[in-house]
CSV table of C-alpha atoms in Angstrom, one decimal:
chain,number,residue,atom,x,y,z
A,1,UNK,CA,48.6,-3.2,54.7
A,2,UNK,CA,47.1,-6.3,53.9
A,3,UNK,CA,44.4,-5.8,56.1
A,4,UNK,CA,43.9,-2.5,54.4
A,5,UNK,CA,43.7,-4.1,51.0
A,6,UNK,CA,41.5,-7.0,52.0
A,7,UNK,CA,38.5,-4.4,53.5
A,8,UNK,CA,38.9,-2.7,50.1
A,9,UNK,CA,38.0,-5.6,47.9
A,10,UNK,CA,35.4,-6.5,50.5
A,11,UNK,CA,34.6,-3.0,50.1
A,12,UNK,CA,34.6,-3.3,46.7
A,13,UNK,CA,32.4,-6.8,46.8
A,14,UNK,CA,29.7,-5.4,48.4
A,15,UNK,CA,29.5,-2.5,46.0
A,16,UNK,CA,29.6,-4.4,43.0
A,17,UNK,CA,27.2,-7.0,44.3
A,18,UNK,CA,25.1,-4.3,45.1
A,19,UNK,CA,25.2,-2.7,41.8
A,20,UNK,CA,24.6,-6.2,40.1
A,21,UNK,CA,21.4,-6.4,42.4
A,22,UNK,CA,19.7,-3.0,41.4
A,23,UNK,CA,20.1,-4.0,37.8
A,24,UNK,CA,18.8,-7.3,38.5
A,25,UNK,CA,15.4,-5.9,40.3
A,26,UNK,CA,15.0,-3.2,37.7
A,27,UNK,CA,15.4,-5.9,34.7
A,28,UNK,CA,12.8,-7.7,36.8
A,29,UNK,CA,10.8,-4.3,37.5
A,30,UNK,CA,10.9,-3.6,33.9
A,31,UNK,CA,9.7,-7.2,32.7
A,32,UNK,CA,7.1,-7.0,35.3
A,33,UNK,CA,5.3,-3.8,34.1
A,34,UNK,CA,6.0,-4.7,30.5
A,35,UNK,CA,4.1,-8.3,30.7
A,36,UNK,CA,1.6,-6.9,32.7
A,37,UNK,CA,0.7,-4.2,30.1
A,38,UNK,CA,1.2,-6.5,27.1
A,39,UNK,CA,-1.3,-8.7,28.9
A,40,UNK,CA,-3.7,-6.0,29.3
A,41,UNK,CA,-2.8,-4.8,25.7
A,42,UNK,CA,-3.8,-7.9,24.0
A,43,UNK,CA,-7.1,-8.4,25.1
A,44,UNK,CA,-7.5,-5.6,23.0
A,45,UNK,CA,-5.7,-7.0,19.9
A,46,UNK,CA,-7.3,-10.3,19.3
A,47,UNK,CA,-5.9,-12.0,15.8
A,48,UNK,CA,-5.2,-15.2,15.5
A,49,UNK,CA,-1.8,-16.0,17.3
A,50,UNK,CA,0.6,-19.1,16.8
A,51,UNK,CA,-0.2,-20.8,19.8
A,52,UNK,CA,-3.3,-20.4,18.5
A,53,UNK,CA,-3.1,-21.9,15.4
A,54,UNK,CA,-1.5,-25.1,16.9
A,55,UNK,CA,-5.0,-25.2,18.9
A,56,UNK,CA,-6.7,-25.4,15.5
A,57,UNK,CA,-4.6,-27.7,13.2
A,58,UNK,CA,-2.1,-30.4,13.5
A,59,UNK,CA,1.1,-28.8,12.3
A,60,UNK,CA,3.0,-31.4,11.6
A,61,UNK,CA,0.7,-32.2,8.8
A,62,UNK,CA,0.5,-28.8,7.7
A,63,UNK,CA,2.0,-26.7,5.1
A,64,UNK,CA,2.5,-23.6,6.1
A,65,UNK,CA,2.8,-20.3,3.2
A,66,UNK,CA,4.6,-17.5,5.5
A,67,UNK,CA,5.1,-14.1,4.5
A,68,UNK,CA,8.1,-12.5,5.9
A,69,UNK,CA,10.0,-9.3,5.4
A,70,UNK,CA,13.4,-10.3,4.8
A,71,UNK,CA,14.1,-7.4,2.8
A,72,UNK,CA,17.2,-6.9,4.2
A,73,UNK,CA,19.9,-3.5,3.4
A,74,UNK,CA,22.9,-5.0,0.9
A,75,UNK,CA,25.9,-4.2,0.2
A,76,UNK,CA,26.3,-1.5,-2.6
A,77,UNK,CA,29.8,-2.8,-3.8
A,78,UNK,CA,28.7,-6.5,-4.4
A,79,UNK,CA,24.8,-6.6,-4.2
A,80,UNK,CA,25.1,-9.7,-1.6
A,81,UNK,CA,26.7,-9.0,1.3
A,82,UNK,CA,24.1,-8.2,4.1
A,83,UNK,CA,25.1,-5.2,6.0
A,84,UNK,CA,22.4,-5.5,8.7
A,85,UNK,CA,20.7,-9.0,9.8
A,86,UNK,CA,18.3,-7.5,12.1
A,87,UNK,CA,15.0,-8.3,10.1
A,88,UNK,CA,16.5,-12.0,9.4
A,89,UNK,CA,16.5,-12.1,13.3
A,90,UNK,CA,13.7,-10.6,14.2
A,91,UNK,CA,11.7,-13.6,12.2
A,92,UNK,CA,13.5,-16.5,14.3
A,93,UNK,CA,11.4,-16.9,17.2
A,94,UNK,CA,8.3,-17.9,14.7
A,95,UNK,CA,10.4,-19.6,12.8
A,96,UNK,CA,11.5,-21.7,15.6
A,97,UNK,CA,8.4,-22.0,16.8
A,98,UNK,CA,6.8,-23.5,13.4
A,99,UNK,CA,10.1,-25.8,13.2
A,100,UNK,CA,9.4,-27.2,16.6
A,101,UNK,CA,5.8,-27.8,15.9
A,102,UNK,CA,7.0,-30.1,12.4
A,103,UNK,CA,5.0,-27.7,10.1
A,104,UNK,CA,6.9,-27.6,6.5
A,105,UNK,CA,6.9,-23.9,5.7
A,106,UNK,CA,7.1,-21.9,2.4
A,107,UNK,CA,8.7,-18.4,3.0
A,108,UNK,CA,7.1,-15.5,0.4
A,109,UNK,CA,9.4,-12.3,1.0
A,110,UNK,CA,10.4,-9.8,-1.0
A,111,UNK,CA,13.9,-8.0,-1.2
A,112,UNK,CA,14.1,-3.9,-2.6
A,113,UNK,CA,11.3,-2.9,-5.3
A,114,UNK,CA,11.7,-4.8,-8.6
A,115,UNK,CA,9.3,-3.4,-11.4
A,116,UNK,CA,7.1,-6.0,-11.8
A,117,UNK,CA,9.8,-8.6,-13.6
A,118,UNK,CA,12.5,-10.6,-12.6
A,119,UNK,CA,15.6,-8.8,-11.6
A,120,UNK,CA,18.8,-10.5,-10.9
A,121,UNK,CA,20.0,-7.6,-7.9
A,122,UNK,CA,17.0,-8.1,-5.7
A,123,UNK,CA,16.8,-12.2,-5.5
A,124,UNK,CA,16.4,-13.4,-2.3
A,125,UNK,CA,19.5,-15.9,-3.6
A,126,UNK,CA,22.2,-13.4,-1.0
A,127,UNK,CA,19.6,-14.3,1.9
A,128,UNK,CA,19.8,-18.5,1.7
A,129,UNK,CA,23.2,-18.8,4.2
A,130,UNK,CA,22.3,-16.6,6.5
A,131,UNK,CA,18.8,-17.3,7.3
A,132,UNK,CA,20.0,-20.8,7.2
A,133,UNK,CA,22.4,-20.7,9.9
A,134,UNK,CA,20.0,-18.2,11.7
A,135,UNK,CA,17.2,-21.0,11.4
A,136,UNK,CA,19.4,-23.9,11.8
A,137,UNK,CA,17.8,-25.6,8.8
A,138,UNK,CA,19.0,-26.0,5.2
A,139,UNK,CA,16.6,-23.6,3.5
A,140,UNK,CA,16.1,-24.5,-0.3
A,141,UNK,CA,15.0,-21.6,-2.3
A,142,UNK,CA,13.2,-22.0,-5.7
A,143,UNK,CA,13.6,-19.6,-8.6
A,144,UNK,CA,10.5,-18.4,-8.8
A,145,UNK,CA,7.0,-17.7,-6.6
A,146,UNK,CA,4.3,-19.9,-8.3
A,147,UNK,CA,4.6,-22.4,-11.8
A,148,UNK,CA,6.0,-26.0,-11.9
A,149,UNK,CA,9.2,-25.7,-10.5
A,150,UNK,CA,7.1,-24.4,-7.1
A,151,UNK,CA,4.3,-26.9,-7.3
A,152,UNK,CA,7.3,-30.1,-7.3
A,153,UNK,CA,9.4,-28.3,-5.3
A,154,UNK,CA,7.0,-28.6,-2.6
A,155,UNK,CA,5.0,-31.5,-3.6
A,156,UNK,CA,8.2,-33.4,-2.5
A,157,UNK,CA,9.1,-31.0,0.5
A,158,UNK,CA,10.0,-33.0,3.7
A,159,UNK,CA,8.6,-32.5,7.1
A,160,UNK,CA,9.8,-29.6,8.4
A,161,UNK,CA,11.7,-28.2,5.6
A,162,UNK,CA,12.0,-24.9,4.9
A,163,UNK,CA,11.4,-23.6,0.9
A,164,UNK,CA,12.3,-20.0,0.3
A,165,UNK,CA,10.5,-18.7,-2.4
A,166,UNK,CA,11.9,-16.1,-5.3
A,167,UNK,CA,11.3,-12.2,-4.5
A,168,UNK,CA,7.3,-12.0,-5.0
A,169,UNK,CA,7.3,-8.3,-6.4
A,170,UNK,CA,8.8,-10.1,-9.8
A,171,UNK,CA,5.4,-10.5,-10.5
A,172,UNK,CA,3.1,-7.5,-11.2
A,173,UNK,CA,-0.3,-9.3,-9.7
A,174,UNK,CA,1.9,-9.2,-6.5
A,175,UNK,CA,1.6,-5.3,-5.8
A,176,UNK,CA,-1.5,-5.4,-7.6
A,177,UNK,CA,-2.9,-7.8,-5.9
A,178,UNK,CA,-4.4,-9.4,-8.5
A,179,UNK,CA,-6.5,-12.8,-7.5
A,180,UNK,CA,-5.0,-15.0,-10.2
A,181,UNK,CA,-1.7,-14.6,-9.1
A,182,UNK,CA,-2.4,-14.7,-5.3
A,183,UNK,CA,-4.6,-17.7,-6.2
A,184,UNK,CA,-1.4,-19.4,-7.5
A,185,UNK,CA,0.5,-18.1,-4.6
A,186,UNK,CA,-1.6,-19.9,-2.5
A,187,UNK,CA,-2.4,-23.2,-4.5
A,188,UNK,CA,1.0,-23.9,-5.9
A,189,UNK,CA,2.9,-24.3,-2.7
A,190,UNK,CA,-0.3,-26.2,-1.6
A,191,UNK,CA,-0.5,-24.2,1.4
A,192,UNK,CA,-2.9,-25.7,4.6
A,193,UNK,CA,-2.4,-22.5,6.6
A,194,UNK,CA,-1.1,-19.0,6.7
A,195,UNK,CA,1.1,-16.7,9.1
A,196,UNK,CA,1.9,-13.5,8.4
A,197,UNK,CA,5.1,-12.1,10.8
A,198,UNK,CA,5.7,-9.7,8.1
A,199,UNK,CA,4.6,-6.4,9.9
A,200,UNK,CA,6.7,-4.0,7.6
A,201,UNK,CA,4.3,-4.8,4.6
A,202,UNK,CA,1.1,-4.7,6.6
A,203,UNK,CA,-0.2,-1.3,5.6
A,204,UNK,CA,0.0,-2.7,1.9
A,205,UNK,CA,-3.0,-4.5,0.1
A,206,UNK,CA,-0.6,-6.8,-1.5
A,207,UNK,CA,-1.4,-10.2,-3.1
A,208,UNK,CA,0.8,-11.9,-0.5
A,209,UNK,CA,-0.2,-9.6,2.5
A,210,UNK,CA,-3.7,-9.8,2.1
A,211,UNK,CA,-5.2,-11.6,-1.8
A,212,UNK,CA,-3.6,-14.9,-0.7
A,213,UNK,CA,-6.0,-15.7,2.2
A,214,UNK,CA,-8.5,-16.2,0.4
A,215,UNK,CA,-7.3,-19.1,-1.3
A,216,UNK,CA,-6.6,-20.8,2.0
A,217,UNK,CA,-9.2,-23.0,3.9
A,218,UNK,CA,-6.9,-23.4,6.9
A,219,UNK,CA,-6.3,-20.8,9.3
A,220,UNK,CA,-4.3,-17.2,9.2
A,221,UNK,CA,-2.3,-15.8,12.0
A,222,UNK,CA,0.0,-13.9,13.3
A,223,UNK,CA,3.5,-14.1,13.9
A,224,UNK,CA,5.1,-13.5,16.8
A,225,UNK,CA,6.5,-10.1,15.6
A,226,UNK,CA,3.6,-9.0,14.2
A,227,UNK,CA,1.9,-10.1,17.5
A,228,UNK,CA,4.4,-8.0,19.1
A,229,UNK,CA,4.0,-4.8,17.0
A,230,UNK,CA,0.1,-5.1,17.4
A,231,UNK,CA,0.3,-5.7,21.1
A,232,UNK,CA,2.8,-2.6,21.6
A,233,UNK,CA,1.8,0.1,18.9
A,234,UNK,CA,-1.8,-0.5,19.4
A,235,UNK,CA,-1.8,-1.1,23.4
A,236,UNK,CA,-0.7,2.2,23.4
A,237,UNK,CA,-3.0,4.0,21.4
A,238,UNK,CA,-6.0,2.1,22.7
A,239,UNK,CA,-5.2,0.9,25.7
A,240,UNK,CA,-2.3,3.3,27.4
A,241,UNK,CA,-1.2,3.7,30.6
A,242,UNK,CA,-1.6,7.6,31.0
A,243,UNK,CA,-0.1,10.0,31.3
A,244,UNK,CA,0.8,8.8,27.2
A,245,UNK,CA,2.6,11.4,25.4
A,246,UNK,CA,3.5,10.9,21.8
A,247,UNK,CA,6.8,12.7,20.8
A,248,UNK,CA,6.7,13.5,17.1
A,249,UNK,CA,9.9,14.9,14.8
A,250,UNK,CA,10.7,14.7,11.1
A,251,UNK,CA,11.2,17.2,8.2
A,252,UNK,CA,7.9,17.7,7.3
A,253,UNK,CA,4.3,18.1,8.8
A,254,UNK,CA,2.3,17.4,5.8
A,255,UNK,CA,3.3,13.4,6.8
A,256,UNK,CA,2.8,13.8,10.1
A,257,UNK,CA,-0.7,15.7,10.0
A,258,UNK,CA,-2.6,12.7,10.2
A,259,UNK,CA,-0.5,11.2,13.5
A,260,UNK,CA,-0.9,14.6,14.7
A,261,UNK,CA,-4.8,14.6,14.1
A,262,UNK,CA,-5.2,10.6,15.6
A,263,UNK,CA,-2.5,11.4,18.3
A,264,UNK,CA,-5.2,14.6,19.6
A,265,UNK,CA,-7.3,12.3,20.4
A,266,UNK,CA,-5.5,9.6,22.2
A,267,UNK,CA,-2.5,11.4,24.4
A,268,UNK,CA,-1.9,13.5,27.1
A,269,UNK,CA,1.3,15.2,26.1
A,270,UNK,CA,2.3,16.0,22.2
A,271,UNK,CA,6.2,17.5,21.7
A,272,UNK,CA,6.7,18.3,18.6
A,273,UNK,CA,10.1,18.8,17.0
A,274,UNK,CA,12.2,18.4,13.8
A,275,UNK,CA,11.7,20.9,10.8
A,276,UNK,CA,8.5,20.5,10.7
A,277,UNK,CA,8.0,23.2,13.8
A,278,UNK,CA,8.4,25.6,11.5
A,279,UNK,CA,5.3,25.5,9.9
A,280,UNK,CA,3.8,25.7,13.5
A,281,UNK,CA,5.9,28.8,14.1
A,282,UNK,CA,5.2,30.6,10.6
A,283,UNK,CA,1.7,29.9,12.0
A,284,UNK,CA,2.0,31.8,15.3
A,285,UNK,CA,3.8,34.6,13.0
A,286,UNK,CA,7.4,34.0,14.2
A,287,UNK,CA,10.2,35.0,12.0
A,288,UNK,CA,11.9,31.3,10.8
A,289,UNK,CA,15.1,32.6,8.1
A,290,UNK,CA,15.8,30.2,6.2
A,291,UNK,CA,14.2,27.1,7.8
A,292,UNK,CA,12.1,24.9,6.2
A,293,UNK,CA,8.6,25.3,5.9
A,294,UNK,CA,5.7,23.8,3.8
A,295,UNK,CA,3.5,27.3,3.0
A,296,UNK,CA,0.3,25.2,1.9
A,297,UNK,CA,0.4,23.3,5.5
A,298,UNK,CA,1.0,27.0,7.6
A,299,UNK,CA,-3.3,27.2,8.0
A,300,UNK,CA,-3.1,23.8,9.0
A,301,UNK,CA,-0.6,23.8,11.6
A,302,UNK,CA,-2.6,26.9,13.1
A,303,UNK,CA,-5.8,24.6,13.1
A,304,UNK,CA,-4.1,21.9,15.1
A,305,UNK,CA,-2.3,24.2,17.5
A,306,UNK,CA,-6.3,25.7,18.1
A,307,UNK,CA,-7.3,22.1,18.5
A,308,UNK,CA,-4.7,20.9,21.2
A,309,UNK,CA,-6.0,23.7,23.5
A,310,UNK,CA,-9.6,23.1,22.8
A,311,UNK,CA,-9.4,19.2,23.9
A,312,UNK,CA,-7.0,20.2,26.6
A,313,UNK,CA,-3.8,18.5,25.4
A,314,UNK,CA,-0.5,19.9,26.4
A,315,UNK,CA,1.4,20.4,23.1
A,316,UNK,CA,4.4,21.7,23.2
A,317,UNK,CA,6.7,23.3,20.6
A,318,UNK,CA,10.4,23.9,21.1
A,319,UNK,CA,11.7,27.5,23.2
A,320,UNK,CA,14.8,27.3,21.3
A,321,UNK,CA,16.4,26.3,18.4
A,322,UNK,CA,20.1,25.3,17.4
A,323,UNK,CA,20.7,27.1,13.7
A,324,UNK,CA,23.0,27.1,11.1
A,325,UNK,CA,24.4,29.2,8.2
A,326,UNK,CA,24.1,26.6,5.9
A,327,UNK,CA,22.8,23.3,5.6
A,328,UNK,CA,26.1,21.2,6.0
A,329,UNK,CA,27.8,19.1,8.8
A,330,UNK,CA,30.4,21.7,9.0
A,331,UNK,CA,28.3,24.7,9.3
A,332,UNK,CA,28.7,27.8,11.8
A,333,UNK,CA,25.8,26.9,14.7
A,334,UNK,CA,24.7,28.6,17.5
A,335,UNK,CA,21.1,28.4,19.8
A,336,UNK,CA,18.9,31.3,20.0
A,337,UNK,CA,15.3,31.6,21.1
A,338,UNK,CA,12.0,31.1,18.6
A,339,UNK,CA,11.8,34.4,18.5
A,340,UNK,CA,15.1,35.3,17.6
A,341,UNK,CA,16.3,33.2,14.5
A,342,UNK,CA,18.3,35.2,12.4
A,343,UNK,CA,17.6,35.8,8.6
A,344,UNK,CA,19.2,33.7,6.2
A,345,UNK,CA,20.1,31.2,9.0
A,346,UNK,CA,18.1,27.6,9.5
A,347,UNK,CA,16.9,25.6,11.6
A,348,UNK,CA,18.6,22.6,12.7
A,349,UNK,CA,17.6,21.0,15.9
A,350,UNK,CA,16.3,21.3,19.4
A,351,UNK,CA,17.8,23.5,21.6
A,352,UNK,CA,18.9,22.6,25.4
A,353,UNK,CA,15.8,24.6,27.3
A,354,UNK,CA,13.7,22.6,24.9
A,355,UNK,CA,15.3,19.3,25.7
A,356,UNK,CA,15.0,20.0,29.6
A,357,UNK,CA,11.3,21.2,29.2
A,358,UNK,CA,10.7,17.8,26.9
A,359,UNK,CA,12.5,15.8,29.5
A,360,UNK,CA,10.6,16.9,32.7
A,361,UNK,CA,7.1,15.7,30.3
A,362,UNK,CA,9.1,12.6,29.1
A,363,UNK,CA,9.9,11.5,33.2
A,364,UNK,CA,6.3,12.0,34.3
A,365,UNK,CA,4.6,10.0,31.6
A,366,UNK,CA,3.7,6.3,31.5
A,367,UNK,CA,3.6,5.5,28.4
A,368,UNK,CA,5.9,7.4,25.3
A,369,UNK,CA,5.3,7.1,21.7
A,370,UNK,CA,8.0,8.6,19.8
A,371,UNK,CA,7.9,8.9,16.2
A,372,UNK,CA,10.6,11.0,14.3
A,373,UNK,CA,14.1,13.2,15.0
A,374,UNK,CA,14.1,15.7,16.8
A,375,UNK,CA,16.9,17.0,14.1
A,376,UNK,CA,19.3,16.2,11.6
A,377,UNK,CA,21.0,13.9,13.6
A,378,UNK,CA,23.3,12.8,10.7
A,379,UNK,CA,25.1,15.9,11.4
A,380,UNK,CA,27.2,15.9,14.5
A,381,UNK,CA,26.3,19.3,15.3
A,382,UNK,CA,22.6,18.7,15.3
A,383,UNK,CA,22.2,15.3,16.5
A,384,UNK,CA,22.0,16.4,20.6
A,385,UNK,CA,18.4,17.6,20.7
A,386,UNK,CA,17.6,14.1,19.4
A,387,UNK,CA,20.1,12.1,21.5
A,388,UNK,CA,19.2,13.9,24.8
A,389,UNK,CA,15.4,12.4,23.6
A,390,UNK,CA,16.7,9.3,23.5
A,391,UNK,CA,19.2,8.9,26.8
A,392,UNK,CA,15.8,10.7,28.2
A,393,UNK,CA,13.5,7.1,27.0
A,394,UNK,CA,16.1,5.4,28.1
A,395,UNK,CA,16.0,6.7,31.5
A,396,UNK,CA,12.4,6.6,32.3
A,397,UNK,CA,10.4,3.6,33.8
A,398,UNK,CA,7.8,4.4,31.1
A,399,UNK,CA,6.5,1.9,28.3
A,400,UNK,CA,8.5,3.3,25.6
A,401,UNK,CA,7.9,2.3,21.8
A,402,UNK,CA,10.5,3.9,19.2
A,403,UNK,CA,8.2,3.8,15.5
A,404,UNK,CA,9.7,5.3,12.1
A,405,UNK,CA,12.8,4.6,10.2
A,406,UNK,CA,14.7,7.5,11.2
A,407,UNK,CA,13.9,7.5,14.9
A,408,UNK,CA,15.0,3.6,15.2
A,409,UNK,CA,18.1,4.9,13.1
A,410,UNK,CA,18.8,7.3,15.7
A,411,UNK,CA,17.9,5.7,18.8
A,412,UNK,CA,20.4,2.9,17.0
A,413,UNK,CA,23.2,5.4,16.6
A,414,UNK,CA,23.0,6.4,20.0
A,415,UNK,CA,23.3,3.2,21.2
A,416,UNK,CA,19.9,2.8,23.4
A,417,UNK,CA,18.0,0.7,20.9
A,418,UNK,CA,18.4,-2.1,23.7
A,419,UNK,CA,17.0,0.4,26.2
A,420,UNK,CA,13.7,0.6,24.6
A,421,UNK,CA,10.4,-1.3,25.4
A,422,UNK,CA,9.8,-1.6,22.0
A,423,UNK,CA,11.6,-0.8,18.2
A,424,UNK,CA,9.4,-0.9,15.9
A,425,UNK,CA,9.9,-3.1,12.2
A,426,UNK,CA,7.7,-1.3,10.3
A,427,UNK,CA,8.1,2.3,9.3
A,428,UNK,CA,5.2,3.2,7.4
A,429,UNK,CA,2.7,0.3,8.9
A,430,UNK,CA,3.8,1.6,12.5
A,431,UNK,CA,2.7,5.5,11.1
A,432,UNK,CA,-0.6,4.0,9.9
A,433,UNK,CA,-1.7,2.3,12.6
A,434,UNK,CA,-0.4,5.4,14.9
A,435,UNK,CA,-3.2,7.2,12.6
A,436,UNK,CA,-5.8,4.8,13.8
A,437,UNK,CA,-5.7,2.8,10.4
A,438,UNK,CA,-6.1,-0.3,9.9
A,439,UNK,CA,-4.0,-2.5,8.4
A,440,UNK,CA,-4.8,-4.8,5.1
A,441,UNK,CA,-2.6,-7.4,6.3
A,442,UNK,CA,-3.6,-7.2,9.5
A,443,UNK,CA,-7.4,-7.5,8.5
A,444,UNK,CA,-6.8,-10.4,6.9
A,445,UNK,CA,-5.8,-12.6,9.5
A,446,UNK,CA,-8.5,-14.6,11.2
A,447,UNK,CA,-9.9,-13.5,15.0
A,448,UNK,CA,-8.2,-15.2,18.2
């Protein structure tokens, strides 16, 4: 018997060493491709990076005005308590980097949207401990952006200190971007240099995103996350490994026309889902209940459905649906074919024929895109279509890069955010530069 029992743990051994092993070479495998096709991304993305900027100045003696986007989810019951630390994390490694270097560092963020004025439930005053600890440095935070109580508070700033300064959208000039305020921005912190790691806000033309720079003589770069975001989002539009297929969801297709439009010219593979198939279907003069549609975007949906087949890329439109009697998490549901949705009944996700079509694209391509639910995940009932997506990324050895609030939120719920090559920070700058756009606070920032 105890023979018996000692060949099953060695049994047992060798299985579980050999499990550890494949998930050690495919960690490896995975890091492999990934910094093989970051390297070949960011040849093609060439701002200013950190390692960069050390090249050019002498840190130590540097003061360095950073825009972040701390604009972290609070609490509704007390207005302090942060329910989710990820964007106070995601800024660390830059952070760490500047601390390491000796630069002293002023932090402009901005937390909710203020109108203009000061506002006691958006200052970055709940923020202090946290990114403290996160930093390990005692961050002082000033109660304002620019005046006198900036200009001594950093006048007498040590080396290597870290100054957080009061929400910046208490000011009008700051969404404005109006140049005196960005000039005081820049000249009352008495800023050497500039780094912006604040990719969320990069689509916007904002005093602090993109007026400030030009009130600094010293150099602008990059953070590391914004590095990252570049190097991912935009590797993949102009650099992909193909087959690239972008997989695009959502409620509506008047936002995602534009992606739509870009993404025709870029991919190999288009799946579209969420309620905005419906237009596409109303289009191709399919019966759609209740579901939503946007009538003024029916001749438009038509137009792109012409232009996939005339460039020869493969779109693809759900075979079935998964409807509901009503709109609620408790509804009656059942999955019928396009052709067969019921009146008075609407559309709530993807339907399994759709999801094992999606998946066989999803397994051959080399690089995946995704922006945008498949359904209304929130629900129970119609969060599979979008799960299956997900497990799906998760499975494949393609780059995958998750852009858009709601798909993050979903990928999060279903657990696979870790799974991912890539989550992306910023929902609308991701969508813009998906669009081919470019970026005001990206444009800013001086080339590598």
């Amino acid at each position: 018997e105890s023979h018996d029992l000692l060949r099953v743990a060695s049994l047992e051994f060798v299985v579980s060493f050999e499990v550890l092993l494949k998930e050690g070479l495919e960690k490896k495998r995975d890091a492999t491709r990934n910094k093989s096709w970051l390297s070949s991304s960011a040849r093609k993305n060439n701002k200013l990076s950190l390692d960069g900027l050390a090249a050019k100045t002498d840190l130590s003696k540097a003061k360095v005005l950073i825009r972040l986007d701390l604009n972290v989810p609070l609490s509704k019951k007390d207005g302090k308590t942060i329910t989710d630390d990820t964007r106070l994390r995601a800024v660390v490694p830059t952070m760490n980097f500047l601390k390491e270097k000796g630069a002293s560092v002023v932090v402009a963020t901005h937390i909710g949207r203020p109108k203009g004025e000061p506002d006691p439930k958006f200052s970055v005053e709940p923020i202090v401990s946290a990114f403290s600890k996160l930093i390990d440095t005692d961050v002082i935070k000033v109660n304002d952006c620019i005046g006198d109580e900036v200009r001594q508070a950093c006048k007498g700033m040590p080396q290597g200190g870290v100054i957080l300064l009061e929400n910046v959208r208490f000011h009008k000039g700051e969404t404005k971007n109006e140049s005196g305020f960005a000039e005081a921005l820049a000249k009352d912190c008495g800023a050497t240099c500039y780094v912006n790691d604040a990719f969320g806000t990069a689509h916007r033309a904002h005093a602090s995103t993109e007026g400030v720079v030009k009130y600094i003589s010293g150099p602008k770069a990059a953070g590391f996350l914004m590095e990252k975001e570049l190097k991912y989002i935009k590797g993949a539009i102009d650099a992909p490994t193909r087959p690239l297929t972008a997989i695009l969801g959502g409620s509506k297709i008047s936002t995602k026309i534009p992606v739509i439009e870009s993404m025709l010219d870029k991919c190999d593979n288009i799946l579209i889902g969420g309620g905005m198939i419906f237009s596409f279907y109303k289009a191709m003069g399919l019966g759609i209940g209740n579901s939503l549609v946007e009538e003024d975007m029916i001749s438009k949906a038509g137009e792109m459905i012409q232009a996939a087949k005339a460039k020869g890329v493969n779109m693809l439109l759900p075979t079935d649906v998964v409807v509901a009697d009503k709109f609620e998490a408790d509804a009656n549901a059942k999955t019928v074919s396009i052709q067969s949705i019921p009146d008075g009944w609407l559309g709530l996700d993807v339907g399994p024929d759709t999801v094992a079509e999606f998946s066989k694209i999803i397994q051959s391509s080399k690089t995946i895109v995704w922006n945008g639910p498949m359904g209304v995940f929130e629900f129970d009932a119609f969060a599979k279509g979008t799960f299956a997506i997900a497990q799906e990324m998760a499975n494949t050895d393609a780059i995958t890069i998750v852009g858009g609030g709601d798909s993050v939120a979903a990928v999060e719920k279903a657990h696979l955010a870790d799974k991912m090559s890539h989550i992306s920070t910023g929902g609308g700058a991701s969508l813009e530069l998906l669009e081919g756009k470019v970026l005001p606070g990206v444009a800013a920032l001086d080339e590598a």
